mmCIF file of C-alpha atoms in Angstrom:
data_model
loop_
_atom_site.group_PDB
_atom_site.id
_atom_site.type_symbol
_atom_site.label_atom_id
_atom_site.label_comp_id
_atom_site.label_asym_id
_atom_site.label_seq_id
_atom_site.Cartn_x
_atom_site.Cartn_y
_atom_site.Cartn_z
ATOM 1 C CA MET A 167 9.312 -30.010 1.034
ATOM 2 C CA TYR A 168 12.631 -30.432 2.878
ATOM 3 C CA ALA A 169 11.574 -28.518 6.004
ATOM 4 C CA ARG A 170 9.870 -30.769 8.491
ATOM 5 C CA LEU A 171 6.139 -30.301 8.337
ATOM 6 C CA HIS A 172 5.685 -31.193 11.999
ATOM 7 C CA SER A 173 7.306 -27.829 12.774
ATOM 8 C CA ILE A 174 4.065 -26.180 11.642
ATOM 9 C CA PRO A 175 1.616 -25.798 14.527
ATOM 10 C CA PRO A 176 -1.075 -28.461 13.989
ATOM 11 C CA GLY A 177 -4.624 -27.576 13.005
ATOM 12 C CA LEU A 178 -3.816 -24.275 11.317
ATOM 13 C CA THR A 179 -4.909 -23.265 7.833
ATOM 14 C CA PHE A 180 -2.796 -20.882 5.829
ATOM 15 C CA SER A 181 -3.586 -18.237 3.271
ATOM 16 C CA HIS A 182 -2.890 -18.561 -0.440
ATOM 17 C CA SER A 183 -0.202 -15.885 -0.102
ATOM 18 C CA PHE A 184 1.537 -17.871 2.656
ATOM 19 C CA LYS A 185 1.698 -20.994 0.518
ATOM 20 C CA ALA A 186 3.075 -18.956 -2.351
ATOM 21 C CA LYS A 187 5.773 -17.593 -0.027
ATOM 22 C CA CYS A 188 6.763 -21.125 0.980
ATOM 23 C CA ARG A 189 7.185 -22.080 -2.655
ATOM 24 C CA GLU A 190 9.343 -19.015 -3.251
ATOM 25 C CA LEU A 191 11.826 -20.128 -0.591
ATOM 26 C CA SER A 192 12.969 -23.037 -2.833
ATOM 27 C CA TRP A 193 13.900 -25.531 -0.126
ATOM 28 C CA SER A 194 17.162 -27.453 -0.517
ATOM 29 C CA LYS A 195 19.653 -29.241 1.689
ATOM 30 C CA GLN A 196 22.401 -26.830 0.655
ATOM 31 C CA ASN A 197 20.772 -23.754 2.172
ATOM 32 C CA ASP A 198 18.767 -25.596 4.790
ATOM 33 C CA GLY A 199 19.860 -23.587 7.815
ATOM 34 C CA GLN A 200 19.213 -20.158 6.352
ATOM 35 C CA THR A 201 16.081 -21.168 4.475
ATOM 36 C CA TYR A 202 14.617 -23.068 7.395
ATOM 37 C CA GLN A 203 14.928 -19.948 9.570
ATOM 38 C CA LYS A 204 13.073 -17.981 6.900
ATOM 39 C CA PHE A 205 10.435 -20.697 6.903
ATOM 40 C CA ARG A 206 10.019 -20.436 10.678
ATOM 41 C CA ASN A 207 9.640 -16.656 10.470
ATOM 42 C CA VAL A 208 7.030 -16.875 7.738
ATOM 43 C CA CYS A 209 5.268 -19.687 9.567
ATOM 44 C CA ALA A 210 5.110 -17.633 12.762
ATOM 45 C CA MET A 211 3.489 -14.712 10.944
ATOM 46 C CA ALA A 212 1.052 -17.010 9.169
ATOM 47 C CA ALA A 213 0.210 -18.784 12.409
ATOM 48 C CA GLU A 214 -0.647 -15.465 14.025
ATOM 49 C CA GLN A 215 -2.852 -14.581 11.057
ATOM 50 C CA SER A 216 -4.550 -17.988 11.052
ATOM 51 C CA ILE A 217 -5.242 -17.906 14.759
ATOM 52 C CA THR A 218 -6.803 -14.482 14.311
ATOM 53 C CA THR A 219 -8.869 -15.178 11.197
ATOM 54 C CA GLY A 220 -9.102 -18.952 10.881
ATOM 55 C CA GLU A 221 -9.398 -18.413 7.137
ATOM 56 C CA LYS A 222 -7.508 -19.821 4.184
ATOM 57 C CA TYR A 223 -8.353 -16.877 1.919
ATOM 58 C CA SER A 224 -8.641 -13.223 2.787
ATOM 59 C CA LYS A 225 -12.102 -11.887 3.613
ATOM 60 C CA ILE A 226 -13.448 -9.204 1.275
ATOM 61 C CA GLY A 227 -16.123 -7.696 3.530
ATOM 62 C CA ALA A 228 -15.699 -4.369 5.327
ATOM 63 C CA LYS A 229 -14.057 -4.629 8.735
ATOM 64 C CA SER A 230 -15.811 -1.439 9.831
ATOM 65 C CA THR A 231 -18.759 0.630 8.640
ATOM 66 C CA GLY A 232 -17.404 3.949 9.852
ATOM 67 C CA SER A 233 -19.817 6.471 11.318
ATOM 68 C CA LEU A 234 -22.886 4.571 10.093
ATOM 69 C CA SER A 235 -24.208 1.362 11.567
ATOM 70 C CA SER A 236 -24.308 -1.841 9.589
ATOM 71 C CA SER A 237 -28.079 -1.981 10.037
ATOM 72 C CA ASP A 238 -28.501 1.528 8.581
ATOM 73 C CA LEU A 239 -26.487 0.594 5.481
ATOM 74 C CA LEU A 240 -28.350 -2.694 5.101
ATOM 75 C CA ALA A 241 -31.706 -0.929 5.311
ATOM 76 C CA GLY A 242 -30.431 1.570 2.743
ATOM 77 C CA VAL A 243 -29.378 -0.996 0.131
ATOM 78 C CA GLU A 244 -32.572 -2.987 0.623
ATOM 79 C CA ALA A 245 -34.742 0.101 0.146
ATOM 80 C CA ALA A 246 -32.773 1.198 -2.916
ATOM 81 C CA ALA A 247 -32.873 -2.238 -4.573
ATOM 82 C CA LYS A 248 -36.592 -2.567 -3.816
ATOM 83 C CA ARG A 249 -37.320 0.775 -5.480
ATOM 84 C CA GLY A 250 -35.315 -0.188 -8.562
ATOM 85 C CA ALA A 251 -37.123 -3.520 -8.719
ATOM 86 C CA GLU A 252 -40.477 -1.732 -8.638
ATOM 87 C CA VAL A 253 -39.463 0.203 -11.746
ATOM 88 C CA VAL A 254 -38.394 -2.993 -13.503
ATOM 89 C CA MET A 255 -41.565 -4.834 -12.514
ATOM 90 C CA GLU A 256 -43.691 -2.006 -13.909
ATOM 91 C CA ALA A 257 -41.894 -2.396 -17.252
ATOM 92 C CA VAL A 258 -41.569 -6.158 -17.464
ATOM 93 C CA HIS A 259 -44.812 -6.640 -19.443
ATOM 94 C CA LYS A 260 -44.386 -3.576 -21.654
ATOM 95 C CA PRO A 261 -42.550 -3.159 -25.003
ATOM 96 C CA ARG A 262 -38.818 -2.420 -24.624
ATOM 97 C CA ASN A 263 -37.115 0.659 -26.022
ATOM 98 C CA ILE A 264 -33.658 -0.719 -26.769
ATOM 99 C CA ASP A 265 -30.411 1.114 -27.517
ATOM 100 C CA TYR A 266 -26.903 -0.274 -27.964
ATOM 101 C CA LYS A 267 -23.712 0.524 -26.019
ATOM 102 C CA GLY A 268 -21.826 -1.854 -28.279
ATOM 103 C CA LYS A 269 -22.556 -4.209 -31.169
ATOM 104 C CA THR A 270 -24.493 -6.599 -28.900
ATOM 105 C CA ASP A 271 -24.409 -4.742 -25.551
ATOM 106 C CA LEU A 272 -27.953 -3.557 -24.882
ATOM 107 C CA VAL A 273 -29.347 -0.790 -22.718
ATOM 108 C CA THR A 274 -33.046 -0.044 -22.259
ATOM 109 C CA ASP A 275 -35.024 2.889 -20.956
ATOM 110 C CA THR A 276 -35.799 0.673 -17.948
ATOM 111 C CA ASP A 277 -32.082 0.518 -17.050
ATOM 112 C CA ARG A 278 -31.961 4.287 -16.930
ATOM 113 C CA ARG A 279 -35.214 4.787 -15.026
ATOM 114 C CA SER A 280 -34.293 2.125 -12.485
ATOM 115 C CA GLU A 281 -30.911 3.771 -11.861
ATOM 116 C CA LEU A 282 -32.484 7.190 -11.367
ATOM 117 C CA ALA A 283 -34.988 5.731 -8.906
ATOM 118 C CA ILE A 284 -32.219 4.004 -6.941
ATOM 119 C CA GLN A 285 -30.132 7.178 -6.881
ATOM 120 C CA GLU A 286 -33.074 9.106 -5.469
ATOM 121 C CA VAL A 287 -33.298 6.715 -2.529
ATOM 122 C CA VAL A 288 -29.567 6.869 -1.866
ATOM 123 C CA LYS A 289 -29.333 10.647 -2.148
ATOM 124 C CA ALA A 290 -32.362 11.151 0.118
ATOM 125 C CA ASN A 291 -30.862 9.051 2.907
ATOM 126 C CA PHE A 292 -27.086 9.342 2.404
ATOM 127 C CA LYS A 293 -26.550 12.840 1.031
ATOM 128 C CA ASN A 294 -22.751 12.964 1.133
ATOM 129 C CA HIS A 295 -22.010 9.544 -0.340
ATOM 130 C CA LEU A 296 -20.380 8.759 -3.683
ATOM 131 C CA ILE A 297 -22.381 6.752 -6.231
ATOM 132 C CA LEU A 298 -21.168 4.650 -9.179
ATOM 133 C CA GLY A 299 -23.965 3.614 -11.521
ATOM 134 C CA GLU A 300 -23.584 1.447 -14.597
ATOM 135 C CA GLU A 301 -25.443 3.951 -16.746
ATOM 136 C CA GLY A 302 -24.658 7.302 -15.096
ATOM 137 C CA GLY A 303 -21.097 6.884 -13.857
ATOM 138 C CA PHE A 304 -19.980 8.783 -10.757
ATOM 139 C CA THR A 305 -22.166 11.233 -8.865
ATOM 140 C CA GLY A 306 -21.999 12.624 -5.343
ATOM 141 C CA ASP A 307 -19.184 13.498 -2.975
ATOM 142 C CA ALA A 308 -15.831 12.294 -4.331
ATOM 143 C CA SER A 309 -14.250 12.610 -0.881
ATOM 144 C CA SER A 310 -16.689 10.178 0.766
ATOM 145 C CA GLU A 311 -15.495 6.921 2.295
ATOM 146 C CA TYR A 312 -18.758 5.317 1.146
ATOM 147 C CA LEU A 313 -19.252 4.243 -2.462
ATOM 148 C CA TRP A 314 -22.565 2.889 -3.736
ATOM 149 C CA CYS A 315 -22.249 0.503 -6.697
ATOM 150 C CA ILE A 316 -25.511 0.262 -8.631
ATOM 151 C CA ASP A 317 -26.483 -2.147 -11.379
ATOM 152 C CA PRO A 318 -30.037 -1.042 -12.111
ATOM 153 C CA LEU A 319 -30.753 -4.001 -14.383
ATOM 154 C CA ASP A 320 -28.194 -6.794 -14.331
ATOM 155 C CA GLY A 321 -28.944 -9.077 -17.262
ATOM 156 C CA THR A 322 -30.399 -6.476 -19.623
ATOM 157 C CA THR A 323 -30.346 -8.840 -22.608
ATOM 158 C CA ASN A 324 -32.404 -11.390 -20.656
ATOM 159 C CA PHE A 325 -34.851 -8.649 -19.657
ATOM 160 C CA ALA A 326 -35.134 -7.451 -23.247
ATOM 161 C CA HIS A 327 -36.092 -10.956 -24.373
ATOM 162 C CA GLY A 328 -38.348 -11.711 -21.417
ATOM 163 C CA TYR A 329 -35.936 -14.464 -20.384
ATOM 164 C CA PRO A 330 -35.723 -15.136 -16.622
ATOM 165 C CA SER A 331 -32.426 -14.355 -14.892
ATOM 166 C CA PHE A 332 -32.030 -10.639 -14.353
ATOM 167 C CA ALA A 333 -31.868 -8.506 -11.245
ATOM 168 C CA VAL A 334 -31.424 -5.164 -9.555
ATOM 169 C CA SER A 335 -28.155 -5.081 -7.612
ATOM 170 C CA VAL A 336 -27.047 -2.498 -5.041
ATOM 171 C CA GLY A 337 -23.920 -2.682 -2.884
ATOM 172 C CA VAL A 338 -22.289 -0.080 -0.669
ATOM 173 C CA LEU A 339 -18.556 -0.071 0.050
ATOM 174 C CA TYR A 340 -16.838 1.438 3.046
ATOM 175 C CA ARG A 341 -13.257 2.386 2.171
ATOM 176 C CA GLY A 342 -13.399 0.032 -0.795
ATOM 177 C CA ARG A 343 -14.784 -3.037 0.974
ATOM 178 C CA PRO A 344 -18.385 -4.289 0.687
ATOM 179 C CA ALA A 345 -20.369 -3.311 3.777
ATOM 180 C CA ALA A 346 -23.950 -4.113 2.760
ATOM 181 C CA ALA A 347 -25.629 -5.649 -0.279
ATOM 182 C CA ALA A 348 -29.041 -6.313 -1.789
ATOM 183 C CA VAL A 349 -30.046 -8.137 -4.970
ATOM 184 C CA VAL A 350 -33.635 -8.489 -6.169
ATOM 185 C CA GLU A 351 -33.822 -11.386 -8.625
ATOM 186 C CA PHE A 352 -36.575 -11.702 -11.247
ATOM 187 C CA ALA A 353 -37.625 -15.280 -11.933
ATOM 188 C CA GLY A 354 -40.540 -17.086 -13.490
ATOM 189 C CA GLY A 355 -41.155 -15.611 -16.929
ATOM 190 C CA PRO A 356 -43.832 -13.865 -18.985
ATOM 191 C CA LEU A 357 -47.255 -14.009 -17.274
ATOM 192 C CA CYS A 358 -45.732 -15.337 -14.050
ATOM 193 C CA TRP A 359 -42.932 -12.962 -13.003
ATOM 194 C CA VAL A 360 -41.925 -13.202 -9.341
ATOM 195 C CA THR A 361 -39.015 -11.795 -7.322
ATOM 196 C CA ARG A 362 -36.886 -12.918 -4.423
ATOM 197 C CA SER A 363 -34.628 -10.649 -2.422
ATOM 198 C CA PHE A 364 -31.107 -11.469 -1.279
ATOM 199 C CA SER A 365 -29.245 -9.327 1.239
ATOM 200 C CA ALA A 366 -26.161 -9.322 3.430
ATOM 201 C CA SER A 367 -24.111 -7.106 5.704
ATOM 202 C CA ALA A 368 -20.445 -7.573 6.600
ATOM 203 C CA GLY A 369 -20.348 -9.935 9.546
ATOM 204 C CA GLY A 370 -24.135 -10.215 9.648
ATOM 205 C CA GLY A 371 -24.865 -13.243 7.469
ATOM 206 C CA ALA A 372 -26.736 -13.616 4.180
ATOM 207 C CA PHE A 373 -30.484 -13.876 3.708
ATOM 208 C CA CYS A 374 -33.111 -14.617 1.062
ATOM 209 C CA ASN A 375 -36.584 -13.242 1.721
ATOM 210 C CA GLY A 376 -35.607 -12.860 5.366
ATOM 211 C CA GLN A 377 -34.353 -16.417 5.887
ATOM 212 C CA GLN A 378 -30.651 -17.052 6.440
ATOM 213 C CA ILE A 379 -28.952 -18.919 3.596
ATOM 214 C CA HIS A 380 -25.772 -20.963 3.284
ATOM 215 C CA VAL A 381 -23.588 -22.277 0.482
ATOM 216 C CA SER A 382 -23.645 -25.972 -0.376
ATOM 217 C CA SER A 383 -21.335 -28.497 1.255
ATOM 218 C CA SER A 384 -20.301 -30.319 -1.935
ATOM 219 C CA ASP A 385 -16.563 -30.972 -2.082
ATOM 220 C CA GLN A 386 -16.487 -32.839 -5.410
ATOM 221 C CA VAL A 387 -16.388 -31.075 -8.769
ATOM 222 C CA GLU A 388 -18.014 -34.072 -10.430
ATOM 223 C CA ARG A 389 -21.054 -33.630 -8.169
ATOM 224 C CA SER A 390 -21.276 -29.867 -8.602
ATOM 225 C CA LEU A 391 -23.224 -27.454 -10.778
ATOM 226 C CA LEU A 392 -21.066 -24.549 -11.948
ATOM 227 C CA ILE A 393 -21.781 -21.168 -13.552
ATOM 228 C CA THR A 394 -19.702 -18.830 -15.683
ATOM 229 C CA GLY A 395 -20.195 -15.815 -17.917
ATOM 230 C CA PHE A 396 -18.756 -14.265 -21.072
ATOM 231 C CA GLY A 397 -18.281 -10.595 -21.841
ATOM 232 C CA TYR A 398 -19.062 -8.827 -25.093
ATOM 233 C CA ASP A 399 -15.412 -8.580 -26.190
ATOM 234 C CA HIS A 400 -14.349 -11.784 -27.929
ATOM 235 C CA ASN A 401 -10.708 -11.463 -26.921
ATOM 236 C CA GLU A 402 -8.094 -13.804 -25.473
ATOM 237 C CA ALA A 403 -9.773 -13.900 -22.055
ATOM 238 C CA TRP A 404 -13.058 -14.845 -23.762
ATOM 239 C CA ALA A 405 -11.318 -17.695 -25.608
ATOM 240 C CA THR A 406 -9.595 -18.861 -22.427
ATOM 241 C CA ASN A 407 -12.895 -18.998 -20.601
ATOM 242 C CA MET A 408 -14.468 -20.905 -23.463
ATOM 243 C CA ASP A 409 -11.784 -23.543 -22.907
ATOM 244 C CA LEU A 410 -12.540 -23.567 -19.173
ATOM 245 C CA PHE A 411 -16.244 -23.917 -19.970
ATOM 246 C CA LYS A 412 -15.503 -27.010 -22.039
ATOM 247 C CA GLU A 413 -13.094 -28.460 -19.483
ATOM 248 C CA PHE A 414 -15.474 -28.134 -16.537
ATOM 249 C CA THR A 415 -18.440 -29.344 -18.598
ATOM 250 C CA ASP A 416 -16.546 -32.611 -19.044
ATOM 251 C CA VAL A 417 -15.920 -33.161 -15.329
ATOM 252 C CA SER A 418 -18.907 -31.608 -13.514
ATOM 253 C CA ARG A 419 -22.686 -31.974 -13.515
ATOM 254 C CA GLY A 420 -22.753 -29.061 -15.910
ATOM 255 C CA VAL A 421 -21.742 -25.445 -16.465
ATOM 256 C CA ARG A 422 -24.471 -22.841 -16.861
ATOM 257 C CA ARG A 423 -24.223 -19.458 -18.595
ATOM 258 C CA LEU A 424 -27.229 -17.446 -17.361
ATOM 259 C CA GLY A 425 -26.145 -13.893 -18.193
ATOM 260 C CA ALA A 426 -26.513 -11.987 -14.912
ATOM 261 C CA ALA A 427 -23.511 -11.940 -12.575
ATOM 262 C CA ALA A 428 -25.400 -10.808 -9.467
ATOM 263 C CA VAL A 429 -27.959 -13.594 -9.910
ATOM 264 C CA ASP A 430 -25.222 -16.159 -10.533
ATOM 265 C CA MET A 431 -23.454 -15.268 -7.295
ATOM 266 C CA CYS A 432 -26.691 -15.324 -5.331
ATOM 267 C CA HIS A 433 -27.315 -18.854 -6.619
ATOM 268 C CA VAL A 434 -23.946 -19.894 -5.197
ATOM 269 C CA ALA A 435 -24.828 -18.249 -1.877
ATOM 270 C CA PHE A 436 -28.211 -20.002 -1.946
ATOM 271 C CA GLY A 437 -26.504 -23.386 -2.308
ATOM 272 C CA ILE A 438 -28.158 -24.304 -5.627
ATOM 273 C CA ALA A 439 -24.853 -23.993 -7.508
ATOM 274 C CA GLU A 440 -21.343 -24.530 -6.218
ATOM 275 C CA ALA A 441 -19.254 -21.872 -7.989
ATOM 276 C CA TYR A 442 -19.202 -19.006 -10.472
ATOM 277 C CA TRP A 443 -16.329 -17.286 -12.292
ATOM 278 C CA GLU A 444 -15.911 -14.621 -14.965
ATOM 279 C CA TYR A 445 -13.371 -12.207 -16.455
ATOM 280 C CA ARG A 446 -13.743 -8.437 -16.890
ATOM 281 C CA LEU A 447 -16.693 -7.722 -14.636
ATOM 282 C CA LYS A 448 -17.261 -4.196 -13.325
ATOM 283 C CA PRO A 449 -17.687 -3.065 -9.688
ATOM 284 C CA TRP A 450 -21.455 -2.697 -10.097
ATOM 285 C CA ASP A 451 -21.611 -6.326 -11.301
ATOM 286 C CA MET A 452 -19.874 -7.669 -8.216
ATOM 287 C CA ALA A 453 -20.189 -5.369 -5.198
ATOM 288 C CA ALA A 454 -23.397 -6.936 -3.887
ATOM 289 C CA GLY A 455 -22.979 -10.540 -5.012
ATOM 290 C CA VAL A 456 -19.519 -11.160 -3.586
ATOM 291 C CA LEU A 457 -20.584 -10.059 -0.095
ATOM 292 C CA ILE A 458 -23.708 -12.221 -0.205
ATOM 293 C CA VAL A 459 -21.565 -15.248 -1.126
ATOM 294 C CA GLU A 460 -19.023 -14.573 1.609
ATOM 295 C CA GLU A 461 -21.685 -14.033 4.263
ATOM 296 C CA ALA A 462 -23.347 -17.293 3.200
ATOM 297 C CA GLY A 463 -20.076 -19.067 4.045
ATOM 298 C CA GLY A 464 -18.439 -19.043 0.630
ATOM 299 C CA THR A 465 -15.039 -17.960 -0.642
ATOM 300 C CA VAL A 466 -14.137 -15.112 -3.000
ATOM 301 C CA THR A 467 -10.841 -14.586 -4.874
ATOM 302 C CA CYS A 468 -9.598 -13.394 -8.223
ATOM 303 C CA MET A 469 -9.314 -16.071 -10.894
ATOM 304 C CA ASP A 470 -5.556 -16.313 -10.395
ATOM 305 C CA GLY A 471 -6.157 -17.106 -6.711
ATOM 306 C CA GLY A 472 -5.102 -13.688 -5.458
ATOM 307 C CA ASP A 473 -6.938 -11.526 -2.948
ATOM 308 C CA PHE A 474 -10.049 -9.916 -4.424
ATOM 309 C CA CYS A 475 -11.547 -6.446 -4.365
ATOM 310 C CA VAL A 476 -14.482 -5.108 -6.384
ATOM 311 C CA PHE A 477 -12.167 -3.040 -8.614
ATOM 312 C CA ASP A 478 -10.462 -6.210 -9.881
ATOM 313 C CA ARG A 479 -11.134 -7.626 -13.344
ATOM 314 C CA SER A 480 -11.893 -11.237 -12.523
ATOM 315 C CA VAL A 481 -13.730 -13.125 -9.820
ATOM 316 C CA LEU A 482 -14.151 -16.693 -8.608
ATOM 317 C CA VAL A 483 -16.763 -17.373 -5.943
ATOM 318 C CA SER A 484 -17.451 -20.819 -4.564
ATOM 319 C CA ASN A 485 -18.843 -22.732 -1.623
ATOM 320 C CA GLY A 486 -15.280 -22.781 -0.254
ATOM 321 C CA ALA A 487 -14.945 -26.563 -0.191
ATOM 322 C CA LEU A 488 -14.258 -26.607 -3.943
ATOM 323 C CA HIS A 489 -12.182 -23.461 -4.211
ATOM 324 C CA GLU A 490 -8.744 -25.051 -4.200
ATOM 325 C CA ARG A 491 -9.704 -27.659 -6.790
ATOM 326 C CA LEU A 492 -11.270 -25.054 -9.066
ATOM 327 C CA LEU A 493 -8.156 -22.890 -8.879
ATOM 328 C CA GLU A 494 -6.025 -25.829 -9.987
ATOM 329 C CA LYS A 495 -7.635 -25.479 -13.425
ATOM 330 C CA ILE A 496 -8.603 -21.787 -13.467
ATOM 331 C CA ALA A 497 -5.475 -20.114 -12.043
ATOM 332 C CA PRO A 498 -2.807 -21.375 -14.523
ATOM 333 C CA PRO A 499 -4.496 -20.078 -17.725
ATOM 334 C CA THR A 500 -5.364 -16.851 -15.923
ATOM 335 C CA LYS A 501 -1.749 -16.325 -14.938
ATOM 336 C CA LYS A 502 -0.775 -17.028 -18.538
ATOM 337 C CA LEU A 503 -3.162 -14.297 -19.698
ATOM 338 C CA ILE A 504 -1.516 -11.898 -17.265
ATOM 339 C CA GLN A 505 1.947 -12.884 -18.498
ATOM 340 C CA ASN A 506 0.724 -12.213 -22.054
ATOM 341 C CA GLY A 507 -0.277 -8.689 -21.121
ATOM 342 C CA MET A 508 -3.867 -8.867 -19.864
ATOM 343 C CA ASP A 509 -4.522 -5.740 -17.797
ATOM 344 C CA VAL A 510 -5.284 -6.637 -14.169
ATOM 345 C CA SER A 511 -4.965 -3.155 -12.701
ATOM 346 C CA HIS A 512 -7.915 -1.778 -10.751
ATOM 347 C CA TRP A 513 -10.565 -0.149 -12.907
ATOM 348 C CA PHE A 514 -13.542 2.109 -12.206
ATOM 349 C CA LYS A 515 -11.884 3.046 -8.940
ATOM 350 C CA PRO A 516 -12.601 6.734 -8.241
ATOM 351 C CA THR A 517 -9.616 9.051 -8.262
ATOM 352 C CA ASN A 518 -8.569 9.980 -4.707
ATOM 353 C CA TYR A 519 -11.199 7.626 -3.255
ATOM 354 C CA LYS A 520 -10.363 6.830 0.392
ATOM 355 C CA SER A 521 -9.839 3.111 0.151
ATOM 356 C CA ASP A 522 -8.155 0.257 2.012
ATOM 357 C CA VAL A 523 -7.749 -1.813 -1.160
#
């Protein structure tokens, strides 16, 4: 870079968008005076942002919880997820009644009963809030600033086979940003099912069974355990991620595909895996998990490196220390998908929803 780096105030970290802006300025000796002034202006704005946030990537958690306290919302998501988990636990030893939403996309009667039970808790305590459930779609007040994202049984295929790695996931957004989250993970297996409960509130830290948790400190891909997932549509994004799966399998301690996004993200937050990524997830898949990762000290972006919100169609969560190195391999093919026409507009975002994203 032609501009002198010692002009940047020492010790500051800059956002991904700032670095992109620097690249756009196309430094050269011919336009040095004009371009260098632009650089100083951008640097000043970035310095102000860095001093305020101290973060390299934008935070995804809610900056406010509106008229309700953070503790009230946290208690609400925990109670709702617990009730859904009770329904699942009652069914875990019983025969499954299975239907299909797609050729291989399962739904069970337990999904539906868990969602209804969760909705009852939310509606009893937060009457005017909007709810988005995986099975039932939108219910409630469309003008609310609060949106509950419910996955009543994340990892339905695993549940249907009695394979450990499924969960109940409940997150509540305030103006589009995660404010509180709870995930109840089912582990063990037939004859020995157990659960553990993850939770977080914006600015309040992340916890598992009441104990605060943190992401791992690993800063080397070759010493990391990674997780990804694949959707039911075997399209270009699916093929791209298959290539990423192979590439990271060659250079890491391994890449797991467990089949439940909320669980995968909680494992990153818990520090037992270093990162997770996937294309084409839905808000109910991500709303709880991304906040738990961030509050455990991790980093959340889209797979192209851009700022993330729960209505986006890709996510990369990591322990933070690895994020830049992961993006070196994940961002270029993702950007190529976008150039080739992959839709990255927000989806499942309620019409006229009062949102800051």
